[in-house]
Amino acid sequence: MQETWTLTLPSTEKPTSQELKQVLTENEKDLGIFLSYYFKKEGALAEKVNLGSEINFKDESSGDFELEFDLVHYNACLAIHDQKRDQMKITFEIENDKLNLKGPYWPEREMDEI
């Protein structure tokens, strides 16, 4: 499994590192949904997402950065409410006025043979 997410950039020019930080801050809730897809089988949600590292440009339209977030496990029936701080490396590509985010590749286990 490898999740992707697309955010809209405010201008069509190549954004600076500071402008990317601003877009990520403004879209905190969307980033939480994006990261939560990785933890849905655990029954966890990602909240309070913020940039955990500097934005590293590989070239003028791609690079990577770390996102930090609270990983919250909640189940009222089992009286579970755990929360821990976690982080994930995200790669990005800029195309026109879109910021395309790509999370890490997590292989899924295939069915076992009988």
Tab-separated table of C-alpha atoms in Angstrom:
chain	number	residue	atom	x	y	z
A	1	MET	CA	0.000	0.000	0.000
A	2	GLN	CA	1.229	3.451	-0.867
A	3	GLU	CA	-1.064	6.399	-0.327
A	4	THR	CA	-1.074	9.641	-2.302
A	5	TRP	CA	-2.734	13.004	-1.703
A	6	THR	CA	-2.961	16.210	-3.740
A	7	LEU	CA	-3.045	19.759	-2.352
A	8	THR	CA	-3.630	22.953	-4.322
A	9	LEU	CA	-0.861	25.541	-4.372
A	10	PRO	CA	-1.748	29.262	-4.285
A	11	SER	CA	0.225	30.192	-7.426
A	12	THR	CA	1.497	28.511	-10.576
A	13	GLU	CA	5.091	29.629	-9.963
A	14	LYS	CA	7.528	27.213	-8.337
A	15	PRO	CA	6.952	27.649	-4.582
A	16	THR	CA	9.704	28.275	-2.082
A	17	SER	CA	10.275	26.184	1.002
A	18	GLN	CA	8.457	28.796	3.103
A	19	GLU	CA	5.412	28.745	0.807
A	20	LEU	CA	5.262	24.937	1.014
A	21	LYS	CA	5.367	25.148	4.825
A	22	GLN	CA	2.432	27.563	4.703
A	23	VAL	CA	0.390	25.215	2.467
A	24	LEU	CA	1.115	22.257	4.766
A	25	THR	CA	0.087	24.269	7.832
A	26	GLU	CA	-3.166	25.412	6.198
A	27	ASN	CA	-4.041	21.814	5.247
A	28	GLU	CA	-3.374	20.162	8.620
A	29	LYS	CA	-6.735	18.334	8.668
A	30	ASP	CA	-6.289	16.980	5.121
A	31	LEU	CA	-2.821	15.713	6.050
A	32	GLY	CA	-4.340	13.981	9.089
A	33	ILE	CA	-6.792	12.141	6.823
A	34	PHE	CA	-3.970	11.228	4.405
A	35	LEU	CA	-1.786	9.790	7.193
A	36	SER	CA	-4.737	8.021	8.849
A	37	TYR	CA	-5.078	5.730	5.813
A	38	TYR	CA	-1.820	4.069	6.883
A	39	PHE	CA	-3.190	3.237	10.334
A	40	LYS	CA	-6.841	2.382	9.604
A	41	LYS	CA	-6.282	-1.380	10.139
A	42	GLU	CA	-4.983	-0.566	13.639
A	43	GLY	CA	-8.046	1.581	14.298
A	44	ALA	CA	-5.918	4.700	14.780
A	45	LEU	CA	-6.177	8.287	13.554
A	46	ALA	CA	-3.473	10.861	12.847
A	47	GLU	CA	-4.071	14.289	14.406
A	48	LYS	CA	-2.154	17.535	15.006
A	49	VAL	CA	0.032	17.137	11.918
A	50	ASN	CA	2.982	19.485	11.483
A	51	LEU	CA	6.255	19.627	9.625
A	52	GLY	CA	8.932	17.662	11.482
A	53	SER	CA	11.961	18.541	9.343
A	54	GLU	CA	13.214	20.939	6.744
A	55	ILE	CA	11.891	20.586	3.211
A	56	ASN	CA	14.604	18.948	1.078
A	57	PHE	CA	14.399	19.761	-2.630
A	58	LYS	CA	15.938	17.129	-4.959
A	59	ASP	CA	15.307	19.443	-7.894
A	60	GLU	CA	13.065	22.475	-8.391
A	61	SER	CA	9.848	20.425	-8.468
A	62	SER	CA	10.380	17.438	-6.148
A	63	GLY	CA	11.796	16.469	-2.792
A	64	ASP	CA	10.855	15.142	0.624
A	65	PHE	CA	10.167	16.076	4.240
A	66	GLU	CA	9.088	14.512	7.545
A	67	LEU	CA	5.632	14.999	9.043
A	68	GLU	CA	5.067	14.655	12.789
A	69	PHE	CA	1.650	13.762	14.154
A	70	ASP	CA	-0.236	12.367	17.132
A	71	LEU	CA	-1.310	8.771	16.525
A	72	VAL	CA	-4.511	8.204	18.505
A	73	HIS	CA	-5.960	4.757	19.214
A	74	TYR	CA	-9.506	4.961	20.573
A	75	ASN	CA	-12.062	2.246	21.323
A	76	ALA	CA	-14.779	3.010	23.881
A	77	CYS	CA	-15.897	-0.626	24.159
A	78	LEU	CA	-12.414	-1.806	25.137
A	79	ALA	CA	-11.612	1.307	27.203
A	80	ILE	CA	-8.639	2.148	24.981
A	81	HIS	CA	-7.473	5.714	24.484
A	82	ASP	CA	-3.766	5.776	23.692
A	83	GLN	CA	-1.858	8.590	22.079
A	84	LYS	CA	1.752	8.808	20.938
A	85	ARG	CA	3.812	11.106	18.745
A	86	ASP	CA	4.963	9.560	15.473
A	87	GLN	CA	6.546	10.702	12.206
A	88	MET	CA	6.564	9.677	8.558
A	89	LYS	CA	8.708	10.593	5.550
A	90	ILE	CA	6.724	12.041	2.639
A	91	THR	CA	7.957	12.665	-0.904
A	92	PHE	CA	6.425	15.351	-3.102
A	93	GLU	CA	6.220	16.530	-6.688
A	94	ILE	CA	4.992	19.911	-7.891
A	95	GLU	CA	2.985	19.906	-11.118
A	96	ASN	CA	1.428	23.189	-12.275
A	97	ASP	CA	-0.552	24.412	-9.235
A	98	LYS	CA	-0.709	20.978	-7.505
A	99	LEU	CA	1.409	19.551	-4.713
A	100	ASN	CA	1.337	15.756	-5.050
A	101	LEU	CA	2.289	13.959	-1.837
A	102	LYS	CA	3.325	10.326	-1.693
A	103	GLY	CA	3.724	8.357	1.507
A	104	PRO	CA	6.037	5.397	2.088
A	105	TYR	CA	5.384	2.008	0.514
A	106	TRP	CA	4.126	-0.485	3.092
A	107	PRO	CA	3.814	-3.972	1.564
A	108	GLU	CA	0.589	-5.743	2.450
A	109	ARG	CA	0.634	-9.368	3.470
A	110	GLU	CA	-0.935	-11.736	0.974
A	111	MET	CA	-3.294	-14.502	2.008
A	112	ASP	CA	-1.620	-17.586	3.436
A	113	GLU	CA	-1.861	-20.835	1.513
A	114	ILE	CA	-3.902	-23.612	3.072
